[in-house]
């Protein structure tokens, strides 16, 4: 009944969208007072002194959208006294922003839904952007859902592609677990909001010559107004060890490796390549490796230069997380495994034999090169 | 304690096929299940009921057959169930869905005040994770998303302490009741249905509410009409034009040859990858 039921009626909805009002009687025409909304905004997410890379990926996308519309890109930064918001604003311009809005307040130290929702909603109401983008992170999704409901506007979650159609944002997202893609538009409401999955867009190029203006705004609530208290933040112990989303090379093992012991062959090859280890859901559920290493719809989206998948069938839920890798290599005993339909190179064979041989080949080759480099 | 758990009936997405010509979902024969993430929410609610007593009311918006999903939840130990079902709800996006569910929760609160609403972190068909935050905002309640653990509930002091998954770590938050929680997967093992509850599930009436029963005040906010988002296109993911370049290997020497061959192909077509790998390993 909600969004997922829409595919069947997509044709009707699209036809309806073309007219002023569809059969349902809903208006698809932008009301006069919303036509003043201009510009593309990116909510810049940061945490303990670091901007989440998805914000820069979004900045690159925002720049493209804004250029098509002929409008400006603004970064939005909310944070506490200790956060280096001005530095982040400078970075934002280097990645493509024309301008930044900064809201600094003690109650914005560390993310909480209540003050952030108020802050972002106030900023939108005052400065009226036509498009607002956030990362599809735990913070971005929490905040976007609240802000969109408060503003009574449309929100498209977890997009993998953003475009402009006419003057409207056309946001494409996987649905039904990635079996289908759908493009969603918000025609009669502003801002048009979307969250985008980390690593689905490429990092934009830095342009150190770029700079932009800053507008600061006050929040206007104090701690005693806020019901929810942040007692503690416990950072993940292995935060810096598992860096799947940004790895250049990933070696992934699937259920075809049969047991946890054979899964070590994946680690061997990864070590030789200086790569990260990935896994399918079947593997993380079997407990052969930690769940942070799961690649796919309910795991991480990755876009390495080289993705080696051994004993992986290539189910759609896995595919959506890794198909934008530059080179995909598959090792599978079954020549009809779906993964061969979208891999670039395939070895049809037993992973328990192929992985050690591949490890050996790369080690021999790279050892020679490393000696020369030293 | 009165807890409402919102669930959705979804097609088992692992078994879904897309029609090759029309690009529509082929649902025939695909079993409908309770959205798996909602079951984690239900389990958490049942644990609180075990501890504090009270009542767990299931709530679902959906077609009449979603009654099965609600009965399934009663068989796990939920007290009763409400199905919000009306053609007027059809085509709802997340904003319209949260409006309808919020109205129903207000109605349920009139029977007995609600302390907590639970949802799963997201559905497996829509994946939006937006309905929970939407309901919380509309109710004006505290929102706790991606909760992995409930540390403490103080019914007299009206407070709750939870752990929530954040980027790069876990937040410990304390807030007041009533609150809305979206529950992360895998926190607690789902319990088995008892024979008593299974029998009860078959008997308990599932209340079916249309838009009037659910107390919908503004009918422009439900269904397609109340949905700001418009699906303009649905299509299958692009198939890569060419299949993988494949080598079949048997035993022994051919494996090594195939691997060498593969290595050469990768490094000659992507020389920078080789340089970067060497640099990374030399560092
Ligand atoms: C809601 C939902 C979300 C999901 N999210 C994800 C997700 O995020 N990520 C994910 O990965 N999955 C996800 N899945 C699961 C997904 O549908 C598949 O079940 C899973 O990806 C399969 O993992 P696999 O390829 O390791 O195992 P299998 O499907 O069991 O495939 C094993 C493969 O190994 C091959 N094989 C067997 N023996 C050998 C051998 N000796 N040498 C080489 N090859 C061999 C077989 O031919 C087969 O192709 C999700 C499912 C659902 C329902």
PDB file of C-alpha atoms in Angstrom, chain A residues 77-194:
ATOM      1  CA  UNK A  77      26.495  22.688   8.644  1.00  0.00           C
ATOM      2  CA  UNK A  78      25.044  22.183  12.092  1.00  0.00           C
ATOM      3  CA  UNK A  79      27.278  21.584  15.076  1.00  0.00           C
ATOM      4  CA  UNK A  80      28.527  22.490  18.523  1.00  0.00           C
ATOM      5  CA  UNK A  81      31.181  24.899  19.824  1.00  0.00           C
ATOM      6  CA  UNK A  82      33.975  22.358  19.388  1.00  0.00           C
ATOM      7  CA  UNK A  83      33.166  21.512  15.757  1.00  0.00           C
ATOM      8  CA  UNK A  84      35.308  23.052  13.023  1.00  0.00           C
ATOM      9  CA  UNK A  85      32.351  24.172  10.961  1.00  0.00           C
ATOM     10  CA  UNK A  86      34.186  26.993   9.147  1.00  0.00           C
ATOM     11  CA  UNK A  87      36.907  24.582   8.024  1.00  0.00           C
ATOM     12  CA  UNK A  88      34.266  22.170   6.766  1.00  0.00           C
ATOM     13  CA  UNK A  89      32.584  25.046   4.925  1.00  0.00           C
ATOM     14  CA  UNK A  90      35.859  25.844   3.131  1.00  0.00           C
ATOM     15  CA  UNK A  91      36.169  22.187   2.148  1.00  0.00           C
ATOM     16  CA  UNK A  92      32.571  22.213   0.934  1.00  0.00           C
ATOM     17  CA  UNK A  93      33.413  25.020  -1.500  1.00  0.00           C
ATOM     18  CA  UNK A  94      36.497  23.158  -2.712  1.00  0.00           C
ATOM     19  CA  UNK A  95      34.168  20.252  -3.548  1.00  0.00           C
ATOM     20  CA  UNK A  96      31.660  22.451  -5.372  1.00  0.00           C
ATOM     21  CA  UNK A  97      29.532  24.560  -2.986  1.00  0.00           C
ATOM     22  CA  UNK A  98      28.994  28.251  -3.723  1.00  0.00           C
ATOM     23  CA  UNK A  99      27.887  29.089  -0.223  1.00  0.00           C
ATOM     24  CA  UNK A 100      27.421  27.585   3.249  1.00  0.00           C
ATOM     25  CA  UNK A 101      24.880  27.996   6.028  1.00  0.00           C
ATOM     26  CA  UNK A 102      26.288  27.461   9.497  1.00  0.00           C
ATOM     27  CA  UNK A 103      24.290  26.932  12.639  1.00  0.00           C
ATOM     28  CA  UNK A 104      26.375  26.555  15.781  1.00  0.00           C
ATOM     29  CA  UNK A 105      24.923  25.911  19.212  1.00  0.00           C
ATOM     30  CA  UNK A 106      25.923  23.933  22.319  1.00  0.00           C
ATOM     31  CA  UNK A 107      22.812  21.742  21.918  1.00  0.00           C
ATOM     32  CA  UNK A 108      24.047  20.706  18.453  1.00  0.00           C
ATOM     33  CA  UNK A 109      27.190  19.050  19.862  1.00  0.00           C
ATOM     34  CA  UNK A 110      26.659  15.408  18.895  1.00  0.00           C
ATOM     35  CA  UNK A 111      23.659  14.399  16.814  1.00  0.00           C
ATOM     36  CA  UNK A 112      20.192  14.355  18.344  1.00  0.00           C
ATOM     37  CA  UNK A 113      17.012  14.302  16.315  1.00  0.00           C
ATOM     38  CA  UNK A 114      15.162  17.061  18.122  1.00  0.00           C
ATOM     39  CA  UNK A 115      17.549  20.041  17.866  1.00  0.00           C
ATOM     40  CA  UNK A 116      18.826  19.014  14.418  1.00  0.00           C
ATOM     41  CA  UNK A 117      15.288  18.714  13.053  1.00  0.00           C
ATOM     42  CA  UNK A 118      14.429  22.147  14.395  1.00  0.00           C
ATOM     43  CA  UNK A 119      17.652  23.669  13.072  1.00  0.00           C
ATOM     44  CA  UNK A 120      17.373  22.251   9.571  1.00  0.00           C
ATOM     45  CA  UNK A 121      13.631  22.947   9.323  1.00  0.00           C
ATOM     46  CA  UNK A 122      14.179  26.587  10.345  1.00  0.00           C
ATOM     47  CA  UNK A 123      16.976  26.986   7.808  1.00  0.00           C
ATOM     48  CA  UNK A 124      14.813  25.577   5.026  1.00  0.00           C
ATOM     49  CA  UNK A 125      11.835  27.756   5.901  1.00  0.00           C
ATOM     50  CA  UNK A 126      13.974  30.856   5.984  1.00  0.00           C
ATOM     51  CA  UNK A 127      16.158  30.311   2.907  1.00  0.00           C
ATOM     52  CA  UNK A 128      13.888  28.098   0.788  1.00  0.00           C
ATOM     53  CA  UNK A 129      15.998  25.656  -1.222  1.00  0.00           C
ATOM     54  CA  UNK A 130      14.268  23.716  -3.990  1.00  0.00           C
ATOM     55  CA  UNK A 131      16.316  20.561  -3.464  1.00  0.00           C
ATOM     56  CA  UNK A 132      17.807  19.201  -0.263  1.00  0.00           C
ATOM     57  CA  UNK A 133      20.133  16.195  -0.225  1.00  0.00           C
ATOM     58  CA  UNK A 134      21.355  14.120   2.718  1.00  0.00           C
ATOM     59  CA  UNK A 135      23.447  10.955   3.012  1.00  0.00           C
ATOM     60  CA  UNK A 136      21.492   7.743   3.565  1.00  0.00           C
ATOM     61  CA  UNK A 137      23.364   7.150   6.818  1.00  0.00           C
ATOM     62  CA  UNK A 138      21.837   6.434  10.217  1.00  0.00           C
ATOM     63  CA  UNK A 139      21.992  10.180  10.868  1.00  0.00           C
ATOM     64  CA  UNK A 140      20.799  11.314   7.451  1.00  0.00           C
ATOM     65  CA  UNK A 141      17.833   8.950   7.362  1.00  0.00           C
ATOM     66  CA  UNK A 142      16.793   9.809  10.929  1.00  0.00           C
ATOM     67  CA  UNK A 143      16.973  13.523  10.208  1.00  0.00           C
ATOM     68  CA  UNK A 144      15.518  13.493   6.678  1.00  0.00           C
ATOM     69  CA  UNK A 145      12.411  11.576   7.745  1.00  0.00           C
ATOM     70  CA  UNK A 146      11.716  14.019  10.560  1.00  0.00           C
ATOM     71  CA  UNK A 147      12.376  17.147   8.540  1.00  0.00           C
ATOM     72  CA  UNK A 148      10.305  16.001   5.549  1.00  0.00           C
ATOM     73  CA  UNK A 149       7.354  15.172   7.796  1.00  0.00           C
ATOM     74  CA  UNK A 150       7.628  18.510   9.600  1.00  0.00           C
ATOM     75  CA  UNK A 151       7.751  20.335   6.278  1.00  0.00           C
ATOM     76  CA  UNK A 152       5.058  18.086   4.797  1.00  0.00           C
ATOM     77  CA  UNK A 153       7.109  17.430   1.692  1.00  0.00           C
ATOM     78  CA  UNK A 154       8.249  14.428  -0.334  1.00  0.00           C
ATOM     79  CA  UNK A 155      11.351  12.438   0.490  1.00  0.00           C
ATOM     80  CA  UNK A 156      12.965   9.737  -1.608  1.00  0.00           C
ATOM     81  CA  UNK A 157      15.151   7.402   0.413  1.00  0.00           C
ATOM     82  CA  UNK A 158      18.377   5.653  -0.429  1.00  0.00           C
ATOM     83  CA  UNK A 159      18.763   6.919  -3.971  1.00  0.00           C
ATOM     84  CA  UNK A 160      21.400   5.606  -6.307  1.00  0.00           C
ATOM     85  CA  UNK A 161      21.018   8.244  -9.017  1.00  0.00           C
ATOM     86  CA  UNK A 162      19.899  11.874  -9.119  1.00  0.00           C
ATOM     87  CA  UNK A 163      18.875  13.816 -12.178  1.00  0.00           C
ATOM     88  CA  UNK A 164      16.819  16.759 -13.385  1.00  0.00           C
ATOM     89  CA  UNK A 165      13.669  16.193 -15.437  1.00  0.00           C
ATOM     90  CA  UNK A 166      12.123  19.445 -16.568  1.00  0.00           C
ATOM     91  CA  UNK A 167      12.778  21.515 -13.454  1.00  0.00           C
ATOM     92  CA  UNK A 168      12.120  18.684 -11.036  1.00  0.00           C
ATOM     93  CA  UNK A 169      14.456  16.353  -9.209  1.00  0.00           C
ATOM     94  CA  UNK A 170      14.228  12.825 -10.595  1.00  0.00           C
ATOM     95  CA  UNK A 171      15.559  10.522  -7.894  1.00  0.00           C
ATOM     96  CA  UNK A 172      16.172   6.878  -8.760  1.00  0.00           C
ATOM     97  CA  UNK A 173      16.216   4.221  -6.058  1.00  0.00           C
ATOM     98  CA  UNK A 174      16.166   0.453  -5.870  1.00  0.00           C
ATOM     99  CA  UNK A 175      12.924  -1.118  -4.730  1.00  0.00           C
ATOM    100  CA  UNK A 176      11.877  -4.687  -3.931  1.00  0.00           C
ATOM    101  CA  UNK A 177      15.328  -5.472  -2.668  1.00  0.00           C
ATOM    102  CA  UNK A 178      17.004  -4.166  -5.791  1.00  0.00           C
ATOM    103  CA  UNK A 179      14.993  -6.248  -8.262  1.00  0.00           C
ATOM    104  CA  UNK A 180      13.617  -3.041  -9.744  1.00  0.00           C
ATOM    105  CA  UNK A 181      14.602   0.593  -9.898  1.00  0.00           C
ATOM    106  CA  UNK A 182      12.102   3.403  -9.716  1.00  0.00           C
ATOM    107  CA  UNK A 183      12.384   7.084 -10.421  1.00  0.00           C
ATOM    108  CA  UNK A 184      10.478   9.291  -8.025  1.00  0.00           C
ATOM    109  CA  UNK A 185       9.580  12.967  -8.268  1.00  0.00           C
ATOM    110  CA  UNK A 186       8.067  15.518  -5.929  1.00  0.00           C
ATOM    111  CA  UNK A 187       6.210  17.919  -8.197  1.00  0.00           C
ATOM    112  CA  UNK A 188       3.830  19.986  -6.085  1.00  0.00           C
ATOM    113  CA  UNK A 189       5.891  20.392  -2.888  1.00  0.00           C
ATOM    114  CA  UNK A 190       9.183  22.028  -1.891  1.00  0.00           C
ATOM    115  CA  UNK A 191      11.881  21.309  -1.051  1.00  0.00           C
ATOM    116  CA  UNK A 192      12.338  18.077  -2.955  1.00  0.00           C
ATOM    117  CA  UNK A 193      14.249  15.876  -0.546  1.00  0.00           C
ATOM    118  CA  UNK A 194      16.373  12.798  -1.115  1.00  0.00           C
TER     119      UNK A 194
END
